[in-house]
Short mmCIF file of C-alpha atoms and ligand atoms in Angstrom, two decimals:
data_model
loop_
_atom_site.label_atom_id
_atom_site.label_comp_id
_atom_site.label_asym_id
_atom_site.label_seq_id
_atom_site.Cartn_x
_atom_site.Cartn_y
_atom_site.Cartn_z
CA MET A 30 -4.00 -8.48 -20.53
CA LYS A 31 -4.31 -11.17 -17.96
CA VAL A 32 -1.66 -11.80 -14.79
CA LEU A 33 -1.58 -14.14 -12.87
CA VAL A 34 0.41 -13.75 -9.38
CA VAL A 35 2.19 -17.11 -7.03
CA ASP A 36 2.17 -16.42 -3.06
CA SER A 37 0.05 -16.78 -0.02
CA GLY A 38 0.49 -13.67 2.43
CA GLY A 39 0.32 -9.89 2.81
CA ARG A 40 2.86 -9.80 -0.04
CA GLY A 41 1.46 -11.49 -2.55
CA HIS A 42 -2.36 -9.21 -1.82
CA ALA A 43 -0.09 -6.12 -2.62
CA ILE A 44 1.42 -7.23 -5.61
CA ALA A 45 -1.97 -8.61 -7.13
CA TRP A 46 -3.75 -5.21 -5.62
CA GLN A 47 -0.88 -3.21 -7.69
CA PHE A 48 -1.65 -5.16 -10.80
CA LYS A 49 -5.73 -5.09 -10.18
CA ASN A 50 -5.04 -1.40 -10.46
CA ASP A 51 -2.82 -1.27 -13.34
CA PRO A 52 -4.67 0.37 -16.59
CA ASN A 53 -2.99 -2.57 -18.95
CA VAL A 54 -4.22 -5.15 -16.78
CA LYS A 55 -7.64 -7.11 -17.06
CA GLU A 56 -8.24 -9.66 -14.60
CA VAL A 57 -5.32 -10.06 -11.71
CA ILE A 58 -5.42 -13.82 -10.59
CA CYS A 59 -3.82 -14.86 -7.23
CA ALA A 60 -2.35 -18.51 -7.03
CA PRO A 61 -2.89 -19.85 -4.12
CA GLY A 62 -3.98 -16.61 -2.50
CA ASN A 63 -6.19 -16.89 0.96
CA ALA A 64 -8.97 -16.05 1.60
CA GLY A 65 -8.62 -12.73 2.67
CA ILE A 66 -7.01 -11.85 -1.49
CA ALA A 67 -10.24 -13.91 -2.20
CA LEU A 68 -12.27 -10.90 -1.17
CA GLU A 69 -11.49 -8.66 -3.98
CA ILE A 70 -8.84 -10.54 -6.45
CA ARG A 71 -9.68 -14.02 -7.56
CA CYS A 72 -7.89 -17.40 -6.41
CA ARG A 73 -7.10 -21.16 -7.40
CA ASN A 74 -5.86 -23.03 -5.53
CA ALA A 75 -2.32 -24.18 -6.82
CA LYS A 76 0.90 -24.71 -5.32
CA LYS A 77 2.97 -27.20 -7.58
CA SER A 78 4.73 -26.41 -9.92
CA GLU A 79 3.25 -27.95 -12.66
CA GLU A 80 -0.20 -26.93 -10.96
CA ILE A 81 0.84 -23.30 -11.65
CA ILE A 82 1.84 -24.39 -14.89
CA ASP A 83 -1.49 -25.93 -16.04
CA LEU A 84 -3.23 -22.80 -14.24
CA ALA A 85 -1.21 -20.53 -16.60
CA LYS A 86 -1.73 -22.10 -19.62
CA SER A 87 -5.12 -22.71 -18.95
CA GLU A 88 -6.40 -19.15 -18.03
CA LYS A 89 -4.21 -17.76 -20.93
CA VAL A 90 -2.59 -15.39 -18.64
CA ASP A 91 0.06 -12.99 -20.44
CA LEU A 92 2.39 -12.54 -17.75
CA VAL A 93 2.84 -14.49 -14.54
CA PHE A 94 5.04 -12.78 -11.02
CA ILE A 95 6.62 -14.80 -8.44
CA GLY A 96 6.15 -13.53 -4.80
CA PRO A 97 7.63 -15.39 -2.62
CA GLU A 98 11.53 -17.57 -2.57
CA SER A 99 10.62 -21.36 -2.64
CA PRO A 100 9.21 -21.40 -6.23
CA LEU A 101 11.84 -19.48 -7.54
CA THR A 102 14.77 -21.67 -5.88
CA ASN A 103 13.17 -24.38 -7.15
CA GLY A 104 13.32 -23.48 -11.15
CA ILE A 105 9.54 -22.47 -11.41
CA VAL A 106 10.30 -19.43 -13.96
CA ASP A 107 12.90 -22.61 -16.10
CA LEU A 108 9.52 -24.03 -16.88
CA LEU A 109 7.57 -20.85 -17.25
CA ASN A 110 10.32 -20.14 -20.02
CA SER A 111 10.31 -23.36 -20.95
CA GLU A 112 6.31 -22.80 -22.13
CA ASP A 113 6.97 -19.66 -23.88
CA MET A 114 4.72 -17.81 -20.63
CA PRO A 115 6.39 -14.13 -19.68
CA VAL A 116 6.96 -14.57 -15.97
CA VAL A 117 9.29 -12.26 -14.29
CA GLY A 118 11.71 -13.65 -11.52
CA PRO A 119 15.16 -14.93 -11.95
CA VAL A 120 15.97 -18.08 -12.81
CA LYS A 121 16.81 -21.65 -10.42
CA LYS A 122 20.48 -21.24 -10.78
CA ALA A 123 20.67 -17.36 -10.44
CA SER A 124 18.08 -18.25 -7.18
CA ILE A 125 21.01 -19.08 -5.66
CA LEU A 126 21.46 -15.63 -4.17
CA GLU A 127 19.51 -16.08 -1.85
CA GLY A 128 19.74 -20.39 -2.00
CA SER A 129 22.95 -20.08 -0.46
CA LYS A 130 23.79 -17.82 1.99
CA ALA A 131 27.56 -19.16 2.08
CA TYR A 132 27.42 -19.49 -2.31
CA THR A 133 26.44 -15.10 -1.29
CA LYS A 134 29.11 -14.58 0.92
CA LEU A 135 31.86 -16.48 -1.06
CA LEU A 136 31.14 -14.15 -4.69
CA CYS A 137 31.09 -11.05 -2.45
CA ARG A 138 34.39 -11.51 -1.14
CA GLU A 139 35.70 -12.83 -4.52
CA ILE A 140 34.33 -9.75 -6.43
CA GLY A 141 35.16 -7.36 -3.58
CA VAL A 142 31.19 -6.15 -2.54
CA PRO A 143 31.58 -5.39 1.45
CA VAL A 144 30.67 -7.84 3.83
CA ALA A 145 31.73 -8.51 7.39
CA GLU A 146 34.69 -11.03 8.07
CA PHE A 147 33.23 -14.90 7.42
CA GLU A 148 33.98 -18.74 7.39
CA VAL A 149 31.71 -21.01 5.96
CA PHE A 150 31.86 -24.74 7.90
CA ASP A 151 29.90 -28.09 7.03
CA GLY A 152 30.74 -29.66 10.17
CA PRO A 153 30.29 -28.43 13.69
CA GLU A 154 33.26 -29.08 14.92
CA ALA A 155 35.41 -26.32 12.72
CA ALA A 156 33.22 -24.00 13.10
CA LYS A 157 32.98 -24.09 17.24
CA ASP A 158 36.60 -24.22 16.83
CA TYR A 159 36.52 -21.02 14.72
CA ILE A 160 34.39 -19.64 17.56
CA GLU A 161 37.09 -20.38 20.14
CA TYR A 162 39.16 -18.81 17.71
CA VAL A 163 37.59 -15.25 16.28
CA LYS A 164 37.20 -12.23 19.02
CA TYR A 165 34.14 -10.77 18.83
CA PRO A 166 30.97 -11.35 19.52
CA VAL A 167 29.60 -13.50 15.76
CA VAL A 168 25.86 -14.11 14.06
CA VAL A 169 26.20 -18.38 12.86
CA LYS A 170 23.39 -18.65 9.98
CA ALA A 171 22.29 -21.65 8.26
CA ASP A 172 23.05 -22.35 4.20
CA GLY A 173 20.01 -22.49 2.99
CA LEU A 174 16.13 -21.58 3.24
CA ALA A 175 15.06 -21.83 6.42
CA GLN A 176 12.07 -19.42 6.21
CA GLY A 177 13.68 -15.96 7.27
CA LYS A 178 14.44 -17.66 10.61
CA GLY A 179 18.01 -18.86 9.54
CA SER A 180 19.98 -16.24 11.28
CA ILE A 181 21.15 -16.31 14.70
CA VAL A 182 22.54 -13.02 16.03
CA CYS A 183 24.79 -14.31 19.41
CA THR A 184 26.23 -11.66 21.89
CA ASP A 185 28.85 -14.28 23.45
CA LYS A 186 30.31 -17.72 22.31
CA GLN A 187 27.57 -19.90 24.22
CA GLU A 188 25.15 -18.76 22.26
CA ALA A 189 27.26 -19.39 19.53
CA HIS A 190 28.02 -22.71 20.24
CA GLN A 191 24.48 -23.24 21.11
CA ALA A 192 23.58 -22.39 17.95
CA VAL A 193 25.75 -24.53 16.17
CA THR A 194 24.57 -27.33 17.49
CA GLN A 195 20.79 -26.72 17.75
CA LEU A 196 21.78 -25.55 13.69
CA MET A 197 23.70 -28.56 12.56
CA ILE A 198 23.42 -31.14 14.79
CA GLU A 199 19.72 -30.59 16.35
CA LYS A 200 18.77 -29.82 12.32
CA ILE A 201 16.11 -27.58 13.10
CA PHE A 202 16.21 -25.94 9.91
CA GLY A 203 16.53 -29.67 8.20
CA ASP A 204 19.20 -30.27 5.14
CA ALA A 205 19.27 -25.65 5.30
CA GLY A 206 21.88 -26.41 8.14
CA ASN A 207 24.00 -28.75 6.43
CA LYS A 208 26.85 -25.46 6.70
CA VAL A 209 26.70 -21.88 8.11
CA VAL A 210 28.47 -19.69 8.22
CA ILE A 211 29.90 -17.53 11.04
CA GLU A 212 29.92 -14.09 10.61
CA LYS A 213 31.80 -11.03 12.31
CA ARG A 214 28.68 -9.43 14.22
CA LEU A 215 28.19 -5.38 12.77
CA TYR A 216 26.50 -2.44 14.51
CA GLY A 217 25.37 0.13 12.68
CA LYS A 218 21.88 0.75 10.85
CA GLU A 219 19.97 -1.69 9.10
CA ILE A 220 18.21 -0.90 5.35
CA SER A 221 16.29 -2.92 3.36
CA PHE A 222 16.75 -2.16 -0.55
CA PHE A 223 15.09 -3.35 -3.70
CA VAL A 224 15.83 -3.06 -6.92
CA PHE A 225 14.10 -4.03 -10.47
CA THR A 226 17.24 -5.34 -12.88
CA ASP A 227 16.65 -7.15 -16.37
CA GLY A 228 20.72 -8.03 -15.45
CA GLU A 229 21.81 -4.87 -16.58
CA THR A 230 20.16 -1.61 -15.36
CA ILE A 231 19.44 -1.40 -11.94
CA VAL A 232 16.06 0.45 -10.67
CA PRO A 233 16.59 1.14 -7.03
CA MET A 234 13.01 1.37 -5.46
CA PRO A 235 12.12 3.14 -2.43
CA VAL A 236 13.52 2.94 1.22
CA ALA A 237 11.47 0.54 3.97
CA GLN A 238 11.90 0.54 7.06
CA ASP A 239 11.24 -3.88 8.82
CA TYR A 240 10.95 -3.76 12.08
CA LYS A 241 11.98 -7.41 12.24
CA ARG A 242 11.71 -8.22 16.37
CA ALA A 243 8.64 -9.60 17.93
CA TYR A 244 8.06 -7.50 20.41
CA ASP A 245 7.92 -2.97 21.34
CA ASN A 246 11.88 -1.96 21.49
CA ASP A 247 13.19 -5.11 19.17
CA GLU A 248 12.77 -7.52 22.52
CA GLY A 249 12.36 -10.99 21.44
CA LEU A 250 13.15 -13.32 18.49
CA ASN A 251 13.30 -12.48 14.75
CA THR A 252 10.34 -12.64 13.04
CA GLY A 253 9.58 -12.55 9.31
CA GLY A 254 8.77 -9.06 10.04
CA MET A 255 6.23 -7.06 12.73
CA GLY A 256 5.54 -3.70 10.15
CA ALA A 257 7.36 -1.41 8.37
CA TYR A 258 7.04 2.10 7.09
CA SER A 259 8.67 3.85 4.06
CA PRO A 260 9.77 6.70 3.17
CA HIS A 261 12.79 6.17 5.33
CA SER A 262 14.94 9.39 6.46
CA LEU A 263 17.47 7.39 4.80
CA GLU A 264 16.01 6.88 1.51
CA GLY A 265 17.47 9.27 -1.74
CA GLY A 266 20.41 9.86 -4.68
CA GLU A 267 23.15 9.66 -2.53
CA LEU A 268 21.76 6.21 -0.65
CA ASN A 269 20.64 5.07 -4.12
CA LYS A 270 24.17 5.78 -5.72
CA LEU A 271 26.61 4.51 -3.05
CA VAL A 272 24.45 0.99 -2.71
CA SER A 273 24.34 0.73 -6.69
CA GLU A 274 28.36 1.14 -6.95
CA LYS A 275 29.14 -0.59 -3.73
CA VAL A 276 26.85 -3.90 -3.86
CA ALA A 277 24.13 -4.08 -6.16
CA ARG A 278 25.75 -3.16 -9.75
CA PRO A 279 28.54 -5.38 -8.67
CA LEU A 280 27.07 -8.07 -7.40
CA ILE A 281 24.70 -8.59 -10.75
CA GLN A 282 27.43 -8.20 -13.18
CA GLY A 283 30.30 -10.21 -10.95
CA PHE A 284 27.22 -13.39 -10.66
CA SER A 285 26.62 -13.06 -14.82
CA GLU A 286 30.31 -13.16 -15.13
CA LYS A 287 30.59 -15.92 -13.03
CA GLU A 288 28.08 -18.05 -14.20
CA GLY A 289 27.29 -16.67 -17.58
CA ILE A 290 23.59 -15.61 -16.98
CA PRO A 291 21.96 -12.69 -16.32
CA TYR A 292 19.75 -11.67 -13.37
CA LYS A 293 16.54 -10.98 -13.81
CA GLY A 294 14.26 -9.61 -11.11
CA VAL A 295 13.43 -8.49 -7.99
CA LEU A 296 16.80 -8.65 -5.16
CA TYR A 297 16.37 -7.53 -2.19
CA LEU A 298 19.82 -6.52 -0.25
CA GLY A 299 19.57 -6.59 3.53
CA LEU A 300 22.51 -3.96 4.63
CA MET A 301 24.42 -2.70 7.74
CA LEU A 302 25.14 0.46 7.25
CA VAL A 303 28.31 0.50 9.37
CA GLU A 304 29.50 4.73 8.42
CA GLU A 305 29.47 5.23 5.07
CA THR A 306 30.21 1.83 4.02
CA PRO A 307 26.93 -0.78 3.42
CA TYR A 308 27.44 -4.46 4.14
CA LEU A 309 25.84 -6.85 2.56
CA LEU A 310 23.82 -9.58 5.18
CA GLU A 311 21.68 -11.02 2.98
CA ALA A 312 20.82 -11.38 -0.22
CA ASN A 313 17.14 -12.45 -1.23
CA VAL A 314 15.68 -12.73 -4.64
CA ARG A 315 12.37 -11.31 -4.68
CA LEU A 316 10.35 -8.44 -2.33
CA GLY A 317 9.96 -8.28 1.30
CA ASP A 318 7.34 -9.06 3.33
CA PRO A 319 6.46 -6.62 4.86
CA GLU A 320 8.21 -4.60 2.77
CA ALA A 321 6.11 -4.86 -0.26
CA GLU A 322 2.84 -3.60 1.65
CA VAL A 323 4.49 -0.45 1.71
CA ILE A 324 6.80 -0.04 -0.86
CA LEU A 325 3.79 -0.91 -3.95
CA PRO A 326 1.93 0.93 -2.89
CA ARG A 327 4.00 4.06 -3.78
CA LEU A 328 4.27 2.67 -7.53
CA LYS A 329 2.91 5.04 -9.71
CA THR A 330 4.46 3.42 -13.04
CA PRO A 331 2.34 0.78 -14.35
CA MET A 332 3.38 -2.80 -13.04
CA SER A 333 2.67 -4.57 -16.31
CA ASP A 334 5.24 -1.82 -18.43
CA ILE A 335 7.64 -2.79 -15.41
CA SER A 336 7.38 -6.47 -15.73
CA PHE A 337 7.53 -5.95 -19.46
CA GLN A 338 10.60 -3.99 -19.48
CA ILE A 339 12.53 -6.60 -17.22
CA ILE A 340 11.50 -9.99 -19.09
CA ASN A 341 12.63 -7.95 -22.67
CA GLY A 342 15.92 -5.99 -21.07
CA VAL A 343 14.61 -2.36 -20.92
CA LEU A 344 14.67 -1.37 -18.33
CA SER A 345 16.30 1.67 -18.82
CA GLU A 346 13.76 3.12 -21.83
CA ARG A 347 11.20 4.16 -19.02
CA GLU A 348 11.98 5.74 -16.01
CA VAL A 349 10.34 3.99 -12.86
CA GLU A 350 7.96 6.76 -11.32
CA TRP A 351 7.31 6.70 -7.03
CA ASN A 352 4.53 9.21 -4.95
CA GLN A 353 5.88 10.76 -1.28
CA ASP A 354 3.44 9.31 0.52
CA TYR A 355 4.11 7.95 3.88
CA TYR A 356 2.62 4.01 4.06
CA CYS A 357 2.61 2.37 7.61
CA ASP A 358 1.93 -1.24 7.83
CA VAL A 359 1.05 -2.58 11.18
CA VAL A 360 1.18 -6.17 11.34
CA ALA A 361 -1.92 -8.23 13.68
CA ALA A 362 -0.04 -11.33 14.48
CA ALA A 363 -1.70 -14.55 16.46
CA GLY A 364 -0.62 -13.80 20.05
CA ARG A 365 -0.79 -15.31 23.21
CA THR A 366 -3.83 -18.30 24.10
CA LYS A 367 -5.07 -21.45 25.34
CA GLN A 368 -5.80 -24.50 23.74
CA PHE A 369 -8.11 -26.57 24.50
CA ARG A 370 -9.25 -30.16 22.92
CA ASN A 371 -12.16 -32.41 23.48
CA GLY A 372 -13.23 -29.15 25.88
CA LYS A 373 -9.97 -29.88 28.11
CA SER A 374 -7.70 -27.71 28.87
CA LYS A 375 -4.41 -28.03 28.09
CA GLY A 376 -2.67 -24.97 28.97
CA TRP A 377 -1.16 -21.95 27.12
CA TYR A 378 0.79 -21.13 23.27
CA SER A 379 3.21 -18.71 23.94
CA GLY A 380 2.13 -17.01 19.60
CA TYR A 381 3.93 -15.97 17.12
CA PRO A 382 6.75 -16.13 16.32
CA ALA A 383 6.46 -19.21 18.58
CA ARG A 384 3.50 -21.99 18.76
CA TYR A 385 0.60 -20.47 17.95
CA GLY A 386 -3.81 -21.19 17.83
CA LYS A 387 -5.64 -20.78 14.47
CA GLY A 388 -8.84 -20.91 13.62
CA TYR A 389 -10.34 -17.95 15.42
CA PRO A 390 -12.83 -16.10 14.32
CA ILE A 391 -11.81 -11.98 12.78
CA SER A 392 -14.35 -9.56 13.45
CA GLY A 393 -14.21 -5.57 12.59
CA ILE A 394 -12.75 -5.10 8.99
CA GLU A 395 -16.05 -4.55 8.23
CA ASP A 396 -16.33 -1.38 10.50
CA ILE A 397 -13.07 -0.31 8.12
CA ASN A 398 -14.11 1.82 5.55
CA ASP A 399 -11.45 4.86 5.38
CA PRO A 400 -9.51 5.43 2.02
CA ASP A 401 -6.14 5.69 3.86
CA CYS A 402 -6.45 3.39 5.23
CA LYS A 403 -5.78 -0.35 2.64
CA ILE A 404 -5.55 -4.02 4.67
CA PHE A 405 -3.48 -6.99 2.68
CA PHE A 406 -4.66 -10.67 3.90
CA ALA A 407 -2.19 -12.90 5.41
CA GLY A 408 -2.75 -15.97 7.27
CA VAL A 409 -5.96 -16.62 7.31
CA SER A 410 -8.66 -18.85 5.41
CA ILE A 411 -12.64 -18.74 5.60
CA SER A 412 -14.75 -21.12 7.54
CA GLU A 413 -18.40 -22.22 6.90
CA LYS A 414 -19.78 -21.45 9.98
CA LYS A 415 -16.98 -18.78 11.80
CA GLY A 416 -16.36 -16.86 8.24
CA LEU A 417 -13.38 -15.30 8.05
CA VAL A 418 -10.73 -17.42 10.51
CA THR A 419 -6.68 -16.75 11.29
CA ASP A 420 -4.65 -19.97 10.19
CA GLY A 421 -1.15 -18.69 10.64
CA GLY A 422 1.35 -16.31 12.71
CA ARG A 423 0.88 -12.96 10.75
CA VAL A 424 -2.91 -12.71 9.83
CA LEU A 425 -3.49 -9.25 8.52
CA HIS A 426 -1.40 -6.05 7.68
CA VAL A 427 -3.38 -2.96 8.48
CA VAL A 428 -1.60 -0.32 6.10
CA GLY A 429 -2.22 3.82 7.06
CA ARG A 430 -1.56 6.15 4.44
CA GLY A 431 -0.30 9.94 4.81
CA ARG A 432 1.03 13.35 4.19
CA THR A 433 3.63 12.72 7.27
CA LEU A 434 4.64 9.10 8.80
CA GLN A 435 2.85 10.40 12.02
CA GLU A 436 -0.23 10.53 10.38
CA ALA A 437 -0.08 7.24 8.46
CA ARG A 438 1.22 5.68 11.43
CA ALA A 439 -1.95 6.82 13.09
CA VAL A 440 -4.49 6.15 10.34
CA ALA A 441 -3.43 2.13 10.35
CA TYR A 442 -3.03 1.92 14.23
CA ARG A 443 -7.29 3.83 14.80
CA ASN A 444 -8.18 0.96 12.19
CA ILE A 445 -6.43 -2.03 13.66
CA ALA A 446 -8.07 -0.93 16.95
CA LYS A 447 -11.13 -1.86 15.36
CA ILE A 448 -10.09 -5.42 14.34
CA HIS A 449 -10.77 -8.67 16.56
CA PHE A 450 -9.46 -12.36 16.62
CA GLU A 451 -8.67 -14.00 20.31
CA GLY A 452 -4.81 -13.13 20.80
CA ILE A 453 -4.44 -10.68 18.78
CA ARG A 454 -1.40 -9.17 19.48
CA TYR A 455 0.87 -5.91 17.52
CA ARG A 456 3.51 -4.27 18.10
CA THR A 457 2.55 -0.17 19.39
CA ASP A 458 5.72 1.45 18.29
CA ILE A 459 6.34 1.21 14.36
CA GLY A 460 7.40 4.02 13.12
CA LYS A 461 7.35 6.23 16.48
P1 LIG B 22 19.98 -12.62 7.61
O1 LIG B 22 19.23 -13.75 7.66
O2 LIG B 22 21.37 -12.69 7.61
O3 LIG B 22 19.10 -11.18 6.76
O4 LIG B 22 19.81 -12.04 8.75
C1 LIG B 22 18.56 -12.11 9.71
C2 LIG B 22 18.66 -10.10 10.76
O5 LIG B 22 19.95 -11.00 11.04
C3 LIG B 22 19.10 -9.04 10.04
O6 LIG B 22 18.36 -9.40 9.74
C4 LIG B 22 19.91 -8.96 11.08
O7 LIG B 22 19.11 -7.79 12.12
C5 LIG B 22 20.76 -9.37 11.81
N1 LIG B 22 22.03 -10.37 11.22
C6 LIG B 22 22.26 -10.75 9.75
N2 LIG B 22 23.73 -10.38 10.56
C7 LIG B 22 24.59 -10.00 11.32
C8 LIG B 22 25.36 -9.08 11.52
N3 LIG B 22 26.63 -9.73 10.48
N4 LIG B 22 26.01 -8.61 12.54
C9 LIG B 22 24.92 -7.94 13.26
N5 LIG B 22 23.14 -8.77 12.59
C10 LIG B 22 22.96 -9.25 11.69
N1 LIG B 23 11.15 -8.44 5.99
C1 LIG B 23 12.18 -9.84 5.20
C2 LIG B 23 11.78 -10.74 4.46
O1 LIG B 23 10.36 -10.43 3.62
O2 LIG B 23 12.92 -11.79 4.34
#
């Protein structure tokens, strides 16, 4: 069969690579992909929903898998369904679980899924009054999509007021800040928990530890994720049972009872474990990035089989199998660089997740031929003169495999040390 993966980053590369190694799959296409993915998988420059539909039809693909949230919340699955094209991902109405944090929190409260105490506000004055009223530190969250940066964790009232000003008055994330959720700040163990679901059956995936902060020891700003590893020490039947019973099943069932449609695809639960209770911090309607880069390599069951089981509502028919190897992903990011225009210095950019430069040649990849190392490309493009160049904040993921976490970690760090581009920066404590 022929599969189309819609994505442009490291997660998309990991999904496409999984299909590439699937015995049922003859060809994989990635749209739009990137210049690094294109080294091993055919990429086509389709971005808008209509372009993707046209591509899927002209290439006569048998299956489409959607990576990121924005095409899902824009309704690409509904469009593909109307063309009778098999597709993995929730329809637009179901993508609201990520598209509106307020919707999901209110649903959780209604059906008894554990969430931190919260209120929803559509104006800054009432939001600020609430911050004065509550006696604990809060997290201020933009209701809509903000590329994973819309939640501001505050230590005091002053920071919380500033967060409301940024989201609701300065509109740093545009309309995503028309509403905010203000919730109690929780302290516990944070994990990302993913499930496949056909709307009825839930199949938990292995657990990954994500590293969200920019610098070592969890310092600096939140990013999309600077690295990850899997398996996690908490992974296993007990955690699966706890999260399935307390969060995943009630949320998927509660959603379908309320809206009259099933939730199908991948559901990502961002959880804070406080003692024995898994509190839902956020729900996402897709695989995580960089979590997918360490979870998918553990998949033994063909991805195409799981995809059609989800689509046909028969996920319970066959068990999904995973290997027990360790995978450790270290992200090479665009760090601090000096900027020039017309030969004149313009000062420094501090680097991802703040401003960063682009277009720096990437070298050293050709020196990596370690069977336990895989590179998933994220923010890269190709230049006629310079070859592969940086084109984003997270540039590439170096994933090591081993029988232990220490081994996997050593592979990733040994190989990332061979890569060079101007300003390259990575955390040195992933999996430590
Ligand atoms: P979210 O976009 O809701 O996943 O939030 C982004 C990050 O902020 C999470 O991964 C947590 O690290 C942190 N966070 C979100 N909500 C809370 C909370 N209620 N208490 C503590 N930290 C939180
Ligand atoms: N790693 C966090 C995310 O994908 O949203």
